[in-house]
Short mmCIF file of N, CA and C in Angstrom, two decimals:
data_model
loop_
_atom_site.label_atom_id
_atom_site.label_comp_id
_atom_site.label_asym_id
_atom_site.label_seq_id
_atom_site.Cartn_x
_atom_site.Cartn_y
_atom_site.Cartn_z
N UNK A 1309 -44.01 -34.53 12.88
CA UNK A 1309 -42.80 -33.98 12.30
C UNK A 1309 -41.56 -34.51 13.01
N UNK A 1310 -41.54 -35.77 13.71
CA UNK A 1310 -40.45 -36.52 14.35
C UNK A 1310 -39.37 -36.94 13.40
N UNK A 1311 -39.70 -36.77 11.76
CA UNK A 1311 -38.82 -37.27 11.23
C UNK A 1311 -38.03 -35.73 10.47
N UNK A 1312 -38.28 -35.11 10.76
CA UNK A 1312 -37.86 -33.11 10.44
C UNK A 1312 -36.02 -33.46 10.89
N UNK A 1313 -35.78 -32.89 10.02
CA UNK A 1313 -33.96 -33.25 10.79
C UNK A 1313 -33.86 -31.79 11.70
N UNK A 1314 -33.20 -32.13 12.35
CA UNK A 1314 -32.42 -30.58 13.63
C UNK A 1314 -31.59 -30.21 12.70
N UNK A 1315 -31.63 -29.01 12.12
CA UNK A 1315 -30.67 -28.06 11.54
C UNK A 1315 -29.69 -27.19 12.70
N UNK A 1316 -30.32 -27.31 13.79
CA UNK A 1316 -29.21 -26.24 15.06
C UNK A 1316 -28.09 -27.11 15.32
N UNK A 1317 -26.64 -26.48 14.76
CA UNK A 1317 -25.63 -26.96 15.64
C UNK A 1317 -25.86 -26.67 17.34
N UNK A 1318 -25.80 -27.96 17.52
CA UNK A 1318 -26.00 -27.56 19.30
C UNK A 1318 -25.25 -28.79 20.19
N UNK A 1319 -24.22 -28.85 19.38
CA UNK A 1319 -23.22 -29.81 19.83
C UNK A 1319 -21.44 -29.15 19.93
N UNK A 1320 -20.85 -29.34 21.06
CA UNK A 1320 -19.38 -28.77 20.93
C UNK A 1320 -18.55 -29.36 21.11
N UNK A 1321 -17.54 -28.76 20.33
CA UNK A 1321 -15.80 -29.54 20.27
C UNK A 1321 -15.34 -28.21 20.87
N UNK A 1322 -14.49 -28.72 22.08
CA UNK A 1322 -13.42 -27.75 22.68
C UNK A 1322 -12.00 -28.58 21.97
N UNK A 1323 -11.29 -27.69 21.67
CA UNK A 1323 -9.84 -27.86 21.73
C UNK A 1323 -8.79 -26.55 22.27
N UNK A 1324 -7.63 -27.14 22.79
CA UNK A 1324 -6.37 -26.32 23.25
C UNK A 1324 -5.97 -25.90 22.36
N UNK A 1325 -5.48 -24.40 22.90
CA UNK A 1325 -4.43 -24.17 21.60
C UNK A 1325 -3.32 -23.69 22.26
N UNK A 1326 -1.99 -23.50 21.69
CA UNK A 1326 -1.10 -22.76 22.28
C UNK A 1326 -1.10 -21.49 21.65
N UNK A 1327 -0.63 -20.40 22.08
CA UNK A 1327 -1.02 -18.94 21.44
C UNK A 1327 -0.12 -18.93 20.35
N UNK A 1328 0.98 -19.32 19.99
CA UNK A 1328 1.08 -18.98 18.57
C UNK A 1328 0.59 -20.39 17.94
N UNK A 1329 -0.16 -21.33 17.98
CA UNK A 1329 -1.26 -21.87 17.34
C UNK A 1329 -2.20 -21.34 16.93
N UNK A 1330 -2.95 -20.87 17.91
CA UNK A 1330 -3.88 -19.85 17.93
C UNK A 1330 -3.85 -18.37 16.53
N UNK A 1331 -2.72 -17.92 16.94
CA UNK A 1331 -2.50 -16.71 16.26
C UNK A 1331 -1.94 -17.63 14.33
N UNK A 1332 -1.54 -18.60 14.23
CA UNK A 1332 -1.77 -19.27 13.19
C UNK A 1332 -2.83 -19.07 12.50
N UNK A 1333 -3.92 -19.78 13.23
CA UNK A 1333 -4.91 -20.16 12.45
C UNK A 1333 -5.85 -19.19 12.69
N UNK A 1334 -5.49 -17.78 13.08
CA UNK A 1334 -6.26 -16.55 13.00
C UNK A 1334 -6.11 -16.01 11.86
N UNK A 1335 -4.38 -16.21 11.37
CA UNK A 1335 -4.22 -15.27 10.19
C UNK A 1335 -4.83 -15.87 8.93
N UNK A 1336 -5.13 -17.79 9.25
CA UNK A 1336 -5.31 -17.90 7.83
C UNK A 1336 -6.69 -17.97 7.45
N UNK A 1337 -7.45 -17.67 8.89
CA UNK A 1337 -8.90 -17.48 9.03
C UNK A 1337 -9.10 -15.72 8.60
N UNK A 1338 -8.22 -15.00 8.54
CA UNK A 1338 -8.17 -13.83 8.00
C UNK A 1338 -8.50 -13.16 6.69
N UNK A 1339 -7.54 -14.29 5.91
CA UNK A 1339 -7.58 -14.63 4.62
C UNK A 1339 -8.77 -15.13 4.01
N UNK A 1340 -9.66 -15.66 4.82
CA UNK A 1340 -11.01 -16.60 3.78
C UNK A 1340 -12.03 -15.49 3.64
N UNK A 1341 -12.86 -15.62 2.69
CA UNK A 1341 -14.25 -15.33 3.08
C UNK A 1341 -15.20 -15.65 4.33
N UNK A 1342 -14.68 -16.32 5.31
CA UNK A 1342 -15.70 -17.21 6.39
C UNK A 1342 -15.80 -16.04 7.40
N UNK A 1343 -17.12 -15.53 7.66
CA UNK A 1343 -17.44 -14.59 8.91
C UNK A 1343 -17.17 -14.89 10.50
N UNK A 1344 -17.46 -16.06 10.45
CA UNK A 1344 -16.35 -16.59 12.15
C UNK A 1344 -15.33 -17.29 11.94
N UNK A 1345 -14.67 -17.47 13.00
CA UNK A 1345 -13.97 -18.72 12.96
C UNK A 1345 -14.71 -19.88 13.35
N UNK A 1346 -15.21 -20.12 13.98
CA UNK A 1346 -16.27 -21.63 13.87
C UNK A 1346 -16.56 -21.92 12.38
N UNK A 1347 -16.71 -21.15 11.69
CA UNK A 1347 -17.23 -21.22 10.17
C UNK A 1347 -15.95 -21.87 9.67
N UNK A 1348 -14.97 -20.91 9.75
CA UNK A 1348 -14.12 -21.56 9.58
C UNK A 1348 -13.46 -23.05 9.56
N UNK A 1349 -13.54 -23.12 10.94
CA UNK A 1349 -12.75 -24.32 11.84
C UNK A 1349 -13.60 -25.24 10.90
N UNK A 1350 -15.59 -25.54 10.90
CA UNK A 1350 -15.81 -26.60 10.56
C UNK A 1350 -15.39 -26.78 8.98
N UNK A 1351 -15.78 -25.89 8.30
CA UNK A 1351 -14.91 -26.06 6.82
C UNK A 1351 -13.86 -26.96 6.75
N UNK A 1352 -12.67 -26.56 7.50
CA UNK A 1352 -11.55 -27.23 7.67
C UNK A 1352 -12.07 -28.69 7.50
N UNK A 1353 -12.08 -28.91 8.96
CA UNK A 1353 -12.77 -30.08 9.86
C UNK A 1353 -13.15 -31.05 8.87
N UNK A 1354 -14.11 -30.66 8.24
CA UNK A 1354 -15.69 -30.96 7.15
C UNK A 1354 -14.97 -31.22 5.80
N UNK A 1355 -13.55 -30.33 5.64
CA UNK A 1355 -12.72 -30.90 4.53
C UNK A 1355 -13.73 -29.73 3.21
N UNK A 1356 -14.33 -29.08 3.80
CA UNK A 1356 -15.16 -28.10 2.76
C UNK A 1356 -14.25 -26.76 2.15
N UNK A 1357 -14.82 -26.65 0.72
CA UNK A 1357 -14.02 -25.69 -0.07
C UNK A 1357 -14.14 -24.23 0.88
N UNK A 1358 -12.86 -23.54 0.86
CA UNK A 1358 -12.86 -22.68 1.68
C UNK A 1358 -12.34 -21.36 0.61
N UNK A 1359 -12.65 -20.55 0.54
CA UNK A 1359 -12.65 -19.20 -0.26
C UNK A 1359 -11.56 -18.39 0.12
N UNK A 1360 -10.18 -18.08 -0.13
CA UNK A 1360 -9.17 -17.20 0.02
C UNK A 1360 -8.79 -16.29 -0.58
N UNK A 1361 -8.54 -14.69 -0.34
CA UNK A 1361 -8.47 -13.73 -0.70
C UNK A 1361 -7.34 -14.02 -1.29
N UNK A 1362 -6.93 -13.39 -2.19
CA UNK A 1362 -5.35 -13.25 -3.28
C UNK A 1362 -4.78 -12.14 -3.49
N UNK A 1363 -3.66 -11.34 -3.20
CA UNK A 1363 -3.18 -9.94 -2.96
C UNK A 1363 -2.60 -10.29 -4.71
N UNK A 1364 -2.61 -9.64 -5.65
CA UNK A 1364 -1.43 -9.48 -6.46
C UNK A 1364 -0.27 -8.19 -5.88
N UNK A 1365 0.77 -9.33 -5.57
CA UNK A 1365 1.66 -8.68 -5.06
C UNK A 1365 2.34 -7.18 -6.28
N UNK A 1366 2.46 -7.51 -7.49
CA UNK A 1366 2.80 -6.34 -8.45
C UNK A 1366 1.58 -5.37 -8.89
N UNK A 1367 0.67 -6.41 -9.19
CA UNK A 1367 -0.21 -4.83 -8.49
C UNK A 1367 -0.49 -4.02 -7.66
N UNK A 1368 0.17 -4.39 -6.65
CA UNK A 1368 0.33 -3.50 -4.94
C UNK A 1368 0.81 -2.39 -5.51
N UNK A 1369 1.87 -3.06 -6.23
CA UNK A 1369 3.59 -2.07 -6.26
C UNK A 1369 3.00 -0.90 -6.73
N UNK A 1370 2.68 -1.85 -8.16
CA UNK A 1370 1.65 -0.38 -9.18
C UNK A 1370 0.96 0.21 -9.10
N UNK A 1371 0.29 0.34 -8.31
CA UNK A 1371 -0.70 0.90 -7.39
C UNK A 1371 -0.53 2.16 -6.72
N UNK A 1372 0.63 1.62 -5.87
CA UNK A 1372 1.43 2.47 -4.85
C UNK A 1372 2.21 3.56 -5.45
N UNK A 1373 3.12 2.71 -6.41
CA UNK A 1373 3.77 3.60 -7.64
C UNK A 1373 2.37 4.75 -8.31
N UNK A 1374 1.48 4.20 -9.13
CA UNK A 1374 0.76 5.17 -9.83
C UNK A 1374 0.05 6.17 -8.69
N UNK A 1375 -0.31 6.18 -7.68
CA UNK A 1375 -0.66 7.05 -6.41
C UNK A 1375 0.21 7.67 -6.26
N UNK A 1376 1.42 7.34 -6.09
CA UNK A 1376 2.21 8.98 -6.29
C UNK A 1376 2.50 9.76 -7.12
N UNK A 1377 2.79 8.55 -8.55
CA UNK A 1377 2.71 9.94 -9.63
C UNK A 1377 1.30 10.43 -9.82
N UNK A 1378 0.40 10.01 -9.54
CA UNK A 1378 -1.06 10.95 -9.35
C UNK A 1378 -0.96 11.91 -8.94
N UNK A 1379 -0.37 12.14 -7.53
CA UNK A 1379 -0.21 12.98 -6.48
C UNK A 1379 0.50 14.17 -6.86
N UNK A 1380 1.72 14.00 -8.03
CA UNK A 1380 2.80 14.50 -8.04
C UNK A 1380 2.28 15.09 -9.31
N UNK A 1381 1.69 14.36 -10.06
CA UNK A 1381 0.92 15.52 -11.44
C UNK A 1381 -0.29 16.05 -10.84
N UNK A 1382 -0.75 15.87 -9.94
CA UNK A 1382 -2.28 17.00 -9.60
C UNK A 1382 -1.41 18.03 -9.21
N UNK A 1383 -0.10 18.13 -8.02
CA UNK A 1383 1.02 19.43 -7.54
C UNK A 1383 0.69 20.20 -9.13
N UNK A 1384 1.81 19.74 -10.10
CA UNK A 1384 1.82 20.61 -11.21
C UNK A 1384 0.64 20.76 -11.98
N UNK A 1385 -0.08 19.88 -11.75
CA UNK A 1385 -1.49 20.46 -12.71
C UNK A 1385 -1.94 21.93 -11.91
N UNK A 1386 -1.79 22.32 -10.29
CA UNK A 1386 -2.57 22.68 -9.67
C UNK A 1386 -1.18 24.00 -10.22
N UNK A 1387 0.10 24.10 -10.39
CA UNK A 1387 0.93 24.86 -10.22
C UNK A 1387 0.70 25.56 -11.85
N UNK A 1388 0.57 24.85 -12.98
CA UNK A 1388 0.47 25.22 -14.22
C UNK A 1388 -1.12 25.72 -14.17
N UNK A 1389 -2.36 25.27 -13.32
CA UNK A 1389 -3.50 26.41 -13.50
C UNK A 1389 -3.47 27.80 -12.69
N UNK A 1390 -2.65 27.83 -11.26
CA UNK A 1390 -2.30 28.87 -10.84
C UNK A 1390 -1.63 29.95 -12.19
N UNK A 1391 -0.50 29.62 -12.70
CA UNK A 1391 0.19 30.08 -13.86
C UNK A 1391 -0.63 31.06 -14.76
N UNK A 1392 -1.63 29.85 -15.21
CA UNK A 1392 -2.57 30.26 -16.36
C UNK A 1392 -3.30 31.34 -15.63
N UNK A 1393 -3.74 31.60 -14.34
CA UNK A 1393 -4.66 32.52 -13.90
C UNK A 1393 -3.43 33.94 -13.96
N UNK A 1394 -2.55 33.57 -13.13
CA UNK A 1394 -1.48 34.37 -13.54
C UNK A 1394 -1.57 35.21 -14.97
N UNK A 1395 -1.44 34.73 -15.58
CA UNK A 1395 -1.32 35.10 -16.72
C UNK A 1395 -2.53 36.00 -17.19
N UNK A 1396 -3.39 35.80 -16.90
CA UNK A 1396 -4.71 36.55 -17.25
C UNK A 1396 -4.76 37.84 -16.35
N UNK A 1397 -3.66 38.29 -15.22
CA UNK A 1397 -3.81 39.06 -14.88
C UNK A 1397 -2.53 40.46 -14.98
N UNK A 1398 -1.82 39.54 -15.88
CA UNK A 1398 -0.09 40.30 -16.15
C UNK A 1398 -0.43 41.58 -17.08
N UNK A 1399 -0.28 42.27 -16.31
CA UNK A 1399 -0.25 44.03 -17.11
C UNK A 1399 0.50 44.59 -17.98
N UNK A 1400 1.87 44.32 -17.77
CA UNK A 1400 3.22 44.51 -18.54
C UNK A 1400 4.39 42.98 -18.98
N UNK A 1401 4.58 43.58 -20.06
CA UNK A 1401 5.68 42.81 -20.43
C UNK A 1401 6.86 42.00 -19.44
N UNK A 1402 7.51 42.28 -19.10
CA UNK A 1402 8.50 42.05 -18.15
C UNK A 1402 7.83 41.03 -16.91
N UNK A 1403 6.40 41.05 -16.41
CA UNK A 1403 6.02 40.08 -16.18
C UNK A 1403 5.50 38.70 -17.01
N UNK A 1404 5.26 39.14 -18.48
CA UNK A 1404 4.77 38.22 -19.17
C UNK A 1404 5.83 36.98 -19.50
N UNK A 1405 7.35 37.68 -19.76
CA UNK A 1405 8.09 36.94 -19.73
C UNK A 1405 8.78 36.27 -18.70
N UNK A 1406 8.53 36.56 -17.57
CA UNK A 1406 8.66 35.68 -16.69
C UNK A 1406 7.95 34.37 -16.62
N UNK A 1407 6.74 34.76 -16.82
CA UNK A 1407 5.83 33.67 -17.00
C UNK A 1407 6.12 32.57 -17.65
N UNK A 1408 6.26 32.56 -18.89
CA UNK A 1408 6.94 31.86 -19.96
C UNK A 1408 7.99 31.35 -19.36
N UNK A 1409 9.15 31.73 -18.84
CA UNK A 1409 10.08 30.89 -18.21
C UNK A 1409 9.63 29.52 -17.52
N UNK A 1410 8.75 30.46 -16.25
CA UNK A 1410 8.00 29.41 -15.45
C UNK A 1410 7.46 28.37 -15.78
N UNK A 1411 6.80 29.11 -16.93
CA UNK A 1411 5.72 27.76 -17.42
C UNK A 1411 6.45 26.92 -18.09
N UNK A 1412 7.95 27.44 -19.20
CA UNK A 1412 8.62 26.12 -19.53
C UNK A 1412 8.87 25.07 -18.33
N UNK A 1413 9.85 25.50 -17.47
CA UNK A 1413 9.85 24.87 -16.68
C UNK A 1413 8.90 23.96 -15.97
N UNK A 1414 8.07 24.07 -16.00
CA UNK A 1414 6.64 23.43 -15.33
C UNK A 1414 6.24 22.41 -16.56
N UNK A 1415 6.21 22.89 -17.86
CA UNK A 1415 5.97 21.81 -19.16
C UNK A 1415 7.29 20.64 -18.93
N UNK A 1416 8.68 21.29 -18.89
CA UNK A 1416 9.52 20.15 -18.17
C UNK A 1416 9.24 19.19 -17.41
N UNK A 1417 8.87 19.43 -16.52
CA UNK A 1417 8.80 18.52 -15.35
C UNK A 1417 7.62 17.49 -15.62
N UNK A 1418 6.04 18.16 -16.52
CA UNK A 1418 5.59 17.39 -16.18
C UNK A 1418 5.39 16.78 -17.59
N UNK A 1419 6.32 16.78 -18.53
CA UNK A 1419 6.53 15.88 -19.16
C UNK A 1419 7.49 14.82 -18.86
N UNK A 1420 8.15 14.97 -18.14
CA UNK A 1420 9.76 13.62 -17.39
C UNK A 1420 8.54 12.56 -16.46
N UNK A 1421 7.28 13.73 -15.71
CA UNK A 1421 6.70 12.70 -14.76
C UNK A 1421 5.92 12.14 -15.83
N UNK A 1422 5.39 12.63 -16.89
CA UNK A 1422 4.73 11.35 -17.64
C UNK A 1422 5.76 10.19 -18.10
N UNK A 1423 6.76 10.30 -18.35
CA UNK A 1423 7.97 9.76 -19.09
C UNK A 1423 8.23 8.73 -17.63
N UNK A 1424 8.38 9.01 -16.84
CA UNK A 1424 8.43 8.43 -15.25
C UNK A 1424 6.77 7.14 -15.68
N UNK A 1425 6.45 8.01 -15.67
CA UNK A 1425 4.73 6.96 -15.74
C UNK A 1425 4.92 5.74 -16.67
N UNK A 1426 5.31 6.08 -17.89
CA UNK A 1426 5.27 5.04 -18.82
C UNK A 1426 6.26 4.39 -18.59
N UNK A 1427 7.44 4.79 -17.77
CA UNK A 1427 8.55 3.80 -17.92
C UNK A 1427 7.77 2.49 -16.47
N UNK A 1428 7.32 3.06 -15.99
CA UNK A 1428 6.79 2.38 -14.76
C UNK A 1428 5.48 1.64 -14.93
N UNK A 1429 4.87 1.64 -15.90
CA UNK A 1429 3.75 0.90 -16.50
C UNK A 1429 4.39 -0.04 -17.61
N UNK A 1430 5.40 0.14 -18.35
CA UNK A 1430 6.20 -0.68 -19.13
C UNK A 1430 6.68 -1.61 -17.99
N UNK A 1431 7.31 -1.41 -17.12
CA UNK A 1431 8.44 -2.07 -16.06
C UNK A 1431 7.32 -3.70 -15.23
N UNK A 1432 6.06 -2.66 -14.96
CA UNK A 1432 5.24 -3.58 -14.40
C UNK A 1432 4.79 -4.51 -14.84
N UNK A 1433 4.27 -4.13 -16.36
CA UNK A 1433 3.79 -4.99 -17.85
C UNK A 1433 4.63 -5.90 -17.99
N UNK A 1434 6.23 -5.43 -17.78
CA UNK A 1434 6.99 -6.68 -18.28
C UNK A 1434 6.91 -7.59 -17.03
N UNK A 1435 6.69 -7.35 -16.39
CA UNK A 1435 7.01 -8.43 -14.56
C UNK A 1435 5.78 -9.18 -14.50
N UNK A 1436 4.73 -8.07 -14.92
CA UNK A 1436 3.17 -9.05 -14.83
C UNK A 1436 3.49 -10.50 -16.13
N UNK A 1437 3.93 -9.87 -17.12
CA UNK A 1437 3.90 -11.22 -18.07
C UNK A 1437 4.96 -12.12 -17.72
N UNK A 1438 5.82 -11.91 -17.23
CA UNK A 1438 7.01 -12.44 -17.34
C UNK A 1438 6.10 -13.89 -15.64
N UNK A 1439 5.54 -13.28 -14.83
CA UNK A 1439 4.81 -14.22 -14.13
C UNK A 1439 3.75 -15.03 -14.32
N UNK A 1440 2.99 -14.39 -15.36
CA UNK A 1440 1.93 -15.56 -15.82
C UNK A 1440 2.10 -16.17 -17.14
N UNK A 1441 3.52 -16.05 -17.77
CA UNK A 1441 3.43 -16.80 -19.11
C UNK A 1441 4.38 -18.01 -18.11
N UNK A 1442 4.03 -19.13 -18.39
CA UNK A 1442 4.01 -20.71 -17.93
C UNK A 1442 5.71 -21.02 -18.40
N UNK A 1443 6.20 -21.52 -17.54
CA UNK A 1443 7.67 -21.48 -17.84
C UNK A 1443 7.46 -22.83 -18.06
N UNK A 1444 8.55 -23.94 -19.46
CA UNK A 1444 8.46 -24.99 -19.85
C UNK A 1444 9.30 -25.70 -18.95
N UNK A 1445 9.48 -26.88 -18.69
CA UNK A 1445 10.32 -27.80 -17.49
C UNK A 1445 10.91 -28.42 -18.34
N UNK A 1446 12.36 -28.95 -18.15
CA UNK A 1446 13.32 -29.77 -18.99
C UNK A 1446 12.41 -31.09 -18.21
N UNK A 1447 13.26 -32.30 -18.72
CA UNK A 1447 12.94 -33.59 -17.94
C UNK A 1447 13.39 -33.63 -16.80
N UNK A 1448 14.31 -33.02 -15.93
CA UNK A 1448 14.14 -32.97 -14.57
C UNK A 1448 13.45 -32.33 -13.75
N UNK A 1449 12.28 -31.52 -14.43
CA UNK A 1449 11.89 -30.78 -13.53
C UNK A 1449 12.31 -29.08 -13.01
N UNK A 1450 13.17 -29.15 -14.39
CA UNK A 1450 13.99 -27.41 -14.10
C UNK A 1450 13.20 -26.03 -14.85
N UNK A 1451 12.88 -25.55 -14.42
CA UNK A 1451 12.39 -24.78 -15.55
C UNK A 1451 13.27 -23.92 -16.43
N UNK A 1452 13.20 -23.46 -17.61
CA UNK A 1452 13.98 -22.85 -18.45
C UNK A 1452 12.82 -21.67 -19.05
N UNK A 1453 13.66 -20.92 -19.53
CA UNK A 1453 13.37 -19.16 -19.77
C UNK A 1453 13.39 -19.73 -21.14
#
């Protein structure tokens, strides 16, 4: 089996780095799929396809955005089923109509936060397209809307 190839890397390259070299090519070793940096480094090196994570930056936003109005309609969902229990326990009049006040108020609000929602899912919709529809280039190279 003298002719079996050695599969063990068991050969080394040292190189210097300066620390923000170093801290360079940490962050963009951050970014790949590669479990070490040696994995890394030889990829590079080796000129081999290397796998990079991709943030969509407006889907962050939307994200972040729809997590709070989540947050902010479970409050009134949780404030309009308190209400409703309320209500199942009102003896007299004069409390019943209080209720009703309340609860308009509470139908207010969490109809503006849906109205909030859609304007903010419209807003994003338009930014998401407005980035992936392909802008045409004059002959210099300019792009135009």
């Amino acid at each position: 089996m003298m002719n079996e190839q050695n599969d063990n890397r068991n050969k080394w390259l040292h190189i210097r780095l300066k620390p923000d070299e170093l801290e360079k090519i940490e962050k963009k070793f951050h970014k790949t799929t590669c479990r070490k940096l040696s994995e890394y480094a030889r990829k590079i090196l080796l000129e081999k396809p290397i796998t990079t994570f991709y943030r969509n930056q407006s889907l962050d936003e939307f994200i972040h955005e729809m997590i709070l109005l989540r947050n902010e309609l479970h409050a009134i969902g949780n404030n309009y089923n308190q209400a409703v229990k309320k209500l199942h326990t009102l003896q007299q009049i004069p409390e019943f109509k209080n209720w009703i006040i309340t609860n308009e108020l509470q139908q207010k609000i969490l109809l503006n936060k849906v109205e909030e929602i859609k304007k903010h899912i419209q807003k994003i919709a338009e930014k998401w397209l407005d980035d992936t529809i392909p802008k045409k280039a004059d002959q210099n190279g300019k792009s135009s809307s």
